[in-house]
XYZ file of C-alpha atoms in Angstrom:
513
model
C 0.000 0.000 0.000
C 0.883 3.673 0.429
C 3.063 2.935 3.423
C 5.110 0.435 1.397
C 5.601 2.981 -1.443
C 6.788 5.618 1.010
C 9.184 3.141 2.549
C 10.669 2.244 -0.866
C 11.214 6.036 -1.650
C 13.034 6.586 1.657
C 15.281 3.584 1.016
C 16.079 4.907 -2.502
C 17.030 8.352 -1.160
C 19.256 6.783 1.485
C 21.039 4.747 -1.203
C 21.633 7.904 -3.352
C 22.978 9.857 -0.367
C 25.261 6.992 0.578
C 26.676 6.843 -2.974
C 27.378 10.623 -3.127
C 28.676 11.072 0.427
C 32.413 11.283 -0.486
C 31.784 14.087 -3.001
C 29.558 16.015 -0.573
C 32.204 15.781 2.112
C 34.881 17.063 -0.246
C 32.667 19.987 -1.360
C 31.799 20.820 2.258
C 35.450 20.808 3.296
C 36.423 22.968 0.314
C 33.592 25.431 0.950
C 34.531 25.783 4.617
C 38.183 26.405 3.639
C 37.227 29.186 1.184
C 34.890 30.672 3.754
C 37.655 30.840 6.378
C 40.123 32.444 3.935
C 37.528 34.908 2.655
C 36.632 35.869 6.193
C 40.309 36.544 7.007
C 40.767 38.633 3.802
C 37.621 40.614 4.540
C 38.800 41.333 8.087
C 42.244 42.458 6.799
C 40.665 44.665 4.135
C 38.370 46.148 6.737
C 41.306 46.985 9.012
C 43.228 48.601 6.106
C 40.190 50.604 5.014
C 39.644 51.786 8.568
C 43.285 52.904 8.846
C 43.143 54.678 5.453
C 39.929 56.422 6.386
C 41.410 57.461 9.731
C 44.567 58.873 8.098
C 42.623 60.727 5.423
C 40.386 62.278 8.045
C 43.068 63.261 10.552
C 45.968 64.209 8.218
C 49.450 64.016 9.745
C 49.919 63.203 13.403
C 50.562 66.904 14.083
C 47.791 68.243 11.858
C 44.464 69.552 13.023
C 41.348 67.358 12.970
C 39.007 67.957 10.080
C 35.757 69.808 10.511
C 33.827 66.544 10.213
C 35.799 64.885 13.018
C 35.485 68.012 15.145
C 31.729 67.996 14.620
C 31.625 64.296 15.546
C 33.481 65.044 18.779
C 31.144 67.915 19.505
C 28.129 65.627 19.127
C 29.618 62.891 21.308
C 30.788 65.206 24.104
C 28.155 67.888 23.782
C 30.917 70.553 23.799
C 32.210 72.675 20.949
C 35.943 72.528 20.236
C 37.593 75.806 21.246
C 38.634 78.071 18.372
C 42.328 79.002 18.183
C 42.183 82.774 18.623
C 45.736 83.447 17.450
C 46.407 84.406 13.804
C 48.538 81.952 11.772
C 52.164 81.853 12.899
C 54.170 84.769 11.562
C 51.118 86.924 10.805
C 49.364 89.736 12.677
C 45.946 91.036 13.582
C 45.479 94.781 13.287
C 43.170 96.091 15.992
C 42.058 99.741 15.753
C 45.070 101.006 17.721
C 47.369 98.961 15.457
C 45.663 100.400 12.395
C 46.199 103.912 13.723
C 49.924 103.216 13.938
C 49.965 101.579 10.506
C 48.069 104.446 8.885
C 50.445 106.929 10.513
C 53.462 105.099 9.068
C 51.908 104.597 5.638
C 50.860 108.241 5.614
C 54.482 109.331 6.023
C 55.592 106.954 3.274
C 52.945 108.218 0.873
C 53.677 111.863 1.663
C 57.416 111.402 1.054
C 56.819 109.554 -2.225
C 54.495 112.285 -3.487
C 56.934 114.988 -2.386
C 59.405 113.355 -4.760
C 56.908 113.224 -7.638
C 56.001 109.513 -7.502
C 52.632 107.960 -8.394
C 51.020 105.059 -6.527
C 50.264 101.653 -8.087
C 49.271 98.195 -6.878
C 49.156 94.585 -8.137
C 47.528 91.279 -7.081
C 48.895 89.589 -3.975
C 48.550 86.297 -5.900
C 50.902 85.909 -8.856
C 52.157 83.204 -11.191
C 54.853 81.120 -9.481
C 57.196 81.406 -12.456
C 57.529 85.130 -11.777
C 59.689 84.347 -8.725
C 61.523 81.143 -9.587
C 65.031 81.960 -10.740
C 68.168 79.824 -10.938
C 70.684 81.716 -8.801
C 70.043 80.001 -5.477
C 68.182 82.879 -3.849
C 66.561 82.220 -0.475
C 63.307 83.783 -1.645
C 62.650 80.915 -4.064
C 62.697 78.515 -1.107
C 60.380 80.716 0.983
C 57.385 80.980 -1.328
C 53.819 80.433 -0.189
C 53.109 78.559 -3.427
C 50.499 76.019 -4.465
C 48.433 74.711 -7.372
C 45.063 76.412 -7.763
C 41.826 74.723 -8.820
C 42.665 75.396 -12.454
C 45.927 73.428 -12.010
C 48.021 76.622 -12.329
C 51.114 77.099 -10.164
C 50.664 80.319 -8.192
C 52.290 82.060 -5.229
C 51.619 84.808 -2.743
C 54.070 87.553 -3.674
C 57.300 87.530 -1.628
C 58.319 90.908 -3.097
C 56.841 93.542 -5.413
C 59.545 94.156 -8.026
C 58.681 91.187 -10.311
C 55.018 92.287 -10.362
C 56.124 95.810 -11.254
C 58.331 94.422 -14.025
C 55.356 92.481 -15.407
C 53.219 95.630 -15.395
C 55.929 97.694 -17.100
C 56.324 95.009 -19.784
C 52.544 94.903 -20.284
C 52.425 98.640 -21.054
C 55.588 98.483 -23.129
C 56.421 101.513 -25.242
C 53.150 103.235 -24.340
C 54.727 104.189 -20.976
C 56.192 107.675 -20.771
C 59.676 107.472 -19.296
C 60.928 107.924 -16.704
C 58.423 105.918 -14.663
C 58.395 106.961 -10.990
C 56.006 104.696 -9.084
C 55.540 103.674 -5.466
C 53.441 101.096 -3.601
C 52.940 99.631 -0.118
C 52.180 95.941 -0.785
C 51.786 93.116 1.693
C 54.469 90.478 1.040
C 54.705 86.843 2.172
C 57.758 84.691 2.874
C 57.921 81.453 4.829
C 61.138 82.187 6.715
C 62.608 81.897 10.180
C 61.181 84.587 12.414
C 63.316 86.963 14.460
C 62.772 90.425 15.878
C 61.452 92.590 13.032
C 61.095 89.596 10.713
C 57.685 88.009 10.126
C 56.184 85.779 7.463
C 54.049 88.632 6.231
C 54.898 92.300 6.202
C 54.062 95.497 4.404
C 56.802 97.099 2.341
C 57.183 100.618 0.995
C 58.534 100.346 -2.562
C 59.783 103.218 -4.719
C 61.145 102.541 -8.214
C 62.444 104.587 -11.134
C 62.472 103.115 -14.648
C 64.182 104.587 -17.704
C 67.040 106.523 -16.037
C 70.471 104.904 -16.615
C 72.430 107.441 -14.550
C 73.300 107.494 -10.865
C 70.877 110.409 -10.466
C 68.068 107.887 -9.939
C 69.845 106.248 -6.992
C 70.496 109.655 -5.428
C 66.798 110.593 -5.683
C 65.694 107.354 -4.019
C 68.223 107.742 -1.218
C 66.903 111.280 -0.736
C 63.398 109.857 -0.233
C 64.635 107.357 2.371
C 66.516 110.010 4.346
C 63.572 112.429 4.093
C 61.335 109.816 5.723
C 63.835 109.160 8.515
C 64.064 112.862 9.307
C 60.268 113.273 9.313
C 59.844 110.657 12.051
C 62.744 111.909 14.162
C 65.486 109.443 13.198
C 68.954 110.930 12.716
C 72.170 109.851 11.025
C 73.417 108.892 14.505
C 70.609 106.314 14.694
C 70.772 104.936 11.164
C 73.359 104.666 8.417
C 73.061 103.549 4.803
C 75.729 101.217 3.439
C 76.446 101.717 -0.257
C 78.300 99.572 -2.778
C 78.077 98.518 -6.416
C 77.912 95.007 -7.777
C 80.031 96.352 -10.601
C 82.927 96.374 -8.100
C 82.732 92.587 -7.746
C 82.088 92.231 -11.463
C 85.330 94.047 -12.298
C 87.299 91.945 -9.803
C 85.826 88.637 -10.989
C 86.142 89.513 -14.688
C 89.804 90.413 -14.202
C 90.340 86.963 -12.693
C 88.600 85.140 -15.532
C 85.259 84.281 -13.900
C 82.536 83.933 -16.604
C 79.737 86.524 -16.577
C 77.069 83.810 -16.247
C 78.460 82.912 -12.798
C 78.282 86.476 -11.490
C 74.695 86.584 -10.146
C 75.062 83.248 -8.339
C 78.358 84.427 -6.827
C 76.681 87.567 -5.496
C 73.946 85.492 -3.860
C 76.621 83.442 -2.079
C 78.565 86.542 -1.048
C 75.400 87.977 0.507
C 75.218 84.888 2.751
C 78.596 85.741 4.323
C 76.787 88.128 6.645
C 75.063 85.104 8.225
C 77.486 82.191 7.735
C 81.218 81.532 7.741
C 83.231 81.412 4.516
C 84.013 77.719 4.989
C 80.254 76.988 5.053
C 79.863 78.170 1.453
C 83.368 77.560 0.106
C 82.208 74.315 -1.508
C 79.369 76.105 -3.330
C 81.825 78.745 -4.555
C 84.129 76.041 -5.864
C 81.204 74.428 -7.678
C 80.804 77.738 -9.529
C 84.437 77.456 -10.652
C 85.956 79.874 -8.127
C 89.464 78.770 -7.186
C 90.999 79.386 -3.752
C 92.995 82.259 -5.302
C 89.810 83.921 -6.601
C 88.007 83.381 -3.302
C 90.906 84.981 -1.384
C 90.909 88.006 -3.721
C 87.139 88.272 -3.455
C 87.151 88.213 0.347
C 89.904 90.850 0.430
C 87.827 93.120 -1.797
C 84.749 92.643 0.394
C 86.671 93.937 3.422
C 87.290 97.379 1.844
C 85.465 100.192 3.673
C 86.571 103.384 1.885
C 86.792 104.575 -1.710
C 90.498 105.394 -1.582
C 91.329 101.784 -0.715
C 88.937 100.624 -3.434
C 90.786 102.759 -5.990
C 94.025 100.976 -5.113
C 92.319 97.667 -5.907
C 90.405 98.642 -9.058
C 92.554 101.462 -10.435
C 91.428 105.011 -11.233
C 89.893 103.912 -14.536
C 87.166 101.861 -12.840
C 83.618 102.706 -13.947
C 82.220 101.288 -10.703
C 84.480 103.567 -8.667
C 83.511 106.610 -10.765
C 79.815 105.903 -10.181
C 80.243 105.598 -6.433
C 82.240 108.840 -6.267
C 79.511 110.602 -8.259
C 76.843 109.267 -5.883
C 78.751 110.643 -2.888
C 78.964 114.060 -4.574
C 75.196 114.060 -5.168
C 74.607 113.028 -1.548
C 76.644 116.046 -0.454
C 74.474 118.298 -2.623
C 71.231 116.765 -1.310
C 72.456 117.108 2.257
C 72.610 113.446 3.323
C 76.284 112.586 2.811
C 76.678 111.924 6.558
C 74.155 109.072 6.262
C 76.188 107.134 3.655
C 78.959 104.627 4.321
C 80.858 102.766 1.622
C 80.979 99.024 2.361
C 82.184 96.638 -0.334
C 80.619 93.640 1.426
C 77.058 94.817 0.671
C 75.742 93.059 -2.443
C 72.081 92.292 -1.489
C 70.627 88.805 -1.854
C 68.507 89.056 -5.001
C 70.083 87.846 -8.221
C 68.676 90.562 -10.458
C 70.702 93.481 -9.027
C 73.294 94.741 -11.510
C 74.824 97.984 -10.193
C 74.693 100.210 -7.112
C 73.135 98.543 -4.060
C 72.367 100.044 -0.660
C 71.110 98.965 2.745
C 69.852 100.940 5.768
C 71.112 99.660 9.110
C 70.734 100.335 12.839
C 74.006 101.839 14.076
C 73.540 100.112 17.444
C 73.536 96.779 15.614
C 70.439 95.510 17.415
C 68.172 95.119 14.369
C 68.393 93.514 10.945
C 68.478 95.618 7.755
C 65.896 98.407 7.862
C 65.599 98.901 4.114
C 67.504 98.073 0.964
C 67.561 98.271 -2.776
C 69.622 98.814 -5.867
C 69.817 98.868 -9.652
C 68.354 96.050 -11.747
C 68.779 97.034 -15.400
C 68.493 93.468 -16.775
C 65.342 92.296 -14.999
C 63.021 92.647 -17.990
C 65.458 90.630 -20.112
C 65.127 87.683 -17.691
C 61.379 87.715 -18.442
C 61.923 87.761 -22.202
C 61.640 91.526 -22.692
C 64.011 94.278 -23.716
C 66.355 95.545 -20.965
C 65.295 98.826 -19.371
C 67.306 100.788 -16.762
C 65.653 100.522 -13.351
C 66.434 101.094 -9.697
C 64.317 100.805 -6.571
C 64.113 99.971 -2.880
C 61.978 98.096 -0.366
C 61.338 99.356 3.159
C 59.514 96.964 5.523
C 57.093 98.047 8.254
C 58.231 95.586 10.939
C 61.851 96.659 11.502
C 61.160 100.395 11.388
C 58.382 99.910 13.959
C 60.884 98.235 16.301
C 63.400 101.030 15.773
C 60.843 103.761 16.445
C 59.771 101.994 19.647
C 63.391 101.668 20.792
C 63.985 105.390 20.207
C 60.644 106.332 21.803
C 59.585 108.156 18.627
C 56.081 106.756 18.161
C 53.071 108.982 18.901
C 50.327 107.784 21.248
C 47.877 105.628 19.292
C 45.666 104.657 22.236
C 42.721 106.869 21.308
C 40.724 107.371 18.143
C 40.550 111.155 18.095
C 37.368 112.864 16.899
C 36.530 116.562 16.838
C 33.019 116.482 18.284
C 30.767 114.232 20.348
C 27.036 114.799 19.737
C 24.987 113.788 22.796
C 21.164 113.456 22.800
C 19.864 113.800 26.351
C 17.028 111.327 25.689
C 15.886 108.903 22.971
C 13.100 111.311 21.990
C 15.638 113.777 20.512
C 17.839 111.204 18.777
C 16.560 112.136 15.298
C 17.457 115.782 15.874
C 20.895 114.775 17.188
C 21.464 112.650 14.091
C 20.574 115.619 11.898
C 23.037 117.876 13.748
C 25.761 115.230 13.472
C 25.147 114.979 9.731
C 25.459 118.747 9.272
C 28.714 118.801 11.259
C 30.181 115.957 9.185
C 29.256 117.782 5.964
C 31.902 120.346 6.937
C 34.552 117.565 7.221
C 34.401 117.745 11.023
C 34.620 114.273 12.564
C 31.647 113.547 14.802
C 30.817 110.676 17.129
C 27.049 110.402 17.666
C 26.101 108.716 20.960
C 23.800 105.839 19.927
C 22.456 104.762 23.336
C 20.567 106.350 26.211
C 23.420 107.486 28.494
C 23.951 109.822 31.442
C 25.675 113.205 31.110
C 28.632 112.023 33.208
C 29.211 109.147 30.791
C 29.112 111.553 27.818
C 31.887 113.706 29.281
C 34.090 110.671 29.958
C 33.372 109.357 26.472
C 34.370 112.667 24.891
C 37.584 112.704 26.931
C 38.341 109.116 25.905
C 37.985 110.040 22.229
C 40.040 113.217 22.581
C 37.121 115.371 21.380
C 37.509 119.128 21.624
C 33.757 119.863 21.752
C 30.623 118.266 23.158
C 27.296 119.127 21.500
C 24.340 118.604 23.875
C 20.770 118.323 22.582
C 17.645 118.056 24.754
C 13.927 118.702 24.337
C 14.282 122.312 25.574
C 17.027 122.953 23.027
C 14.944 121.483 20.220
C 12.014 123.733 21.171
C 14.290 126.805 20.945
C 16.074 125.671 17.751
C 19.478 125.635 19.468
C 22.127 123.266 20.818
C 24.551 123.553 23.720
C 28.204 123.501 22.584
C 30.842 122.942 25.264
C 34.493 123.668 24.545
C 36.087 120.908 26.600
C 39.557 122.449 26.677
C 38.359 125.835 27.940
C 35.337 124.637 29.898
C 33.131 127.209 28.140
C 29.548 126.355 27.129
C 27.421 128.470 24.767
C 24.071 128.242 23.010
C 24.328 128.050 19.222
C 21.576 128.040 16.614
C 21.228 124.657 14.919
C 21.750 126.215 11.486
C 25.058 127.760 12.593
C 26.548 124.966 14.710
C 28.883 123.536 12.051
C 30.311 126.969 11.155
C 30.756 127.782 14.855
C 32.680 124.576 15.569
C 34.770 124.988 12.405
C 35.852 128.449 13.558
C 36.656 127.120 17.022
C 38.786 124.323 15.593
C 40.598 126.687 13.236
C 41.518 129.034 16.094
C 42.687 126.294 18.467
């Protein structure tokens, strides 16, 4: 029956399973082996992926956590990560009192430049990297803030302004009327070791003359530098200006058979002697082909400190010597000869200088170079243009600020001085006070309008804090009479003045004070 049929089917299935058992066992063993190996590979891959993800999120061991990780921490702890309130290393914040000092300094620079007939220009702080990369071993090429932008272009924050100026001069070409006398106060960036007066960003007063081949251009620029020093109270006992010409070294090296194409690189090495010993760069000099005999002659020349001794070395037919003598004669005529010192060791560190170079220094020897510059007649040729005579200087804000502090020559920048404080006695007369303040400002009289409901005592202290000379008081009684109360804070005198005449009254008071 049915039970017998079922029994026969079970027996058949058991016979089939018995026959295939060896193969099933082999397959099972193989499957379990693959499973174990796959599990191990998956675990290893997982660990590697986790490490890669962790590295990509955290950067280097000393780097800062990404915003995503910071947010994750914030969520897990319930606290926000504290913001670093310091500016990036080597940079500065400029609070209002700092801006007052900066504007004071820049104002002097601009005034001096305009007194000498110069016009102001500017250029982008971001430039093409190739503008600064030269092959003479200059430090500046190793100090660039450079990177690849989103358009895959190599760019850099400018470390100096002269290459940008050269680009602009080339762009205008022959349409420029020569001579060009331009000045600027750019912010410059260099990733360098920081010392007193040396930061990774600074502002620099630049003055340049293009199109004048004679030494007259150098004399005019030196006049501008000395004029600035005198304006801020610095004397020739505080600061000196070392003067030399790269043509001096050129004549010495040429006479000893050194090829002209090694000259710029040699000057860059010579400039390093101020910071390192000769033996530290002797190997680099020898790589340029300078023998021990040439190096000895070079070092002897660098030690010369007066023009008479230089004449004994170069001979009276030297063009470099003639130029330096002419510069000293012009300095005498300008009235700043006592500021100049001949020093054959000054060559400046930039490869593009070709002639006279100069460097302002602290006579106490406590600060690094205050300013410096020189002639760079061949700069345009290095960019593929036609050579054009040029000379200029750079004058940083950081070192001069230190010098002025040391000599106690800085004004007080604690207060933001205004001429007038306009004080409404109550909120109901604020609109009238605003109108009076507007009329006063229309006469170019600076006015601070009190914006909150304050007491009279506070208004007087506020006016004193701002250095105001007058306090204008407006109340409901004054509005009804069409007048204001004007108090001369220096004299302690208070008078009633018609609203329509208040600006003229204060202007007269300021003019007579």
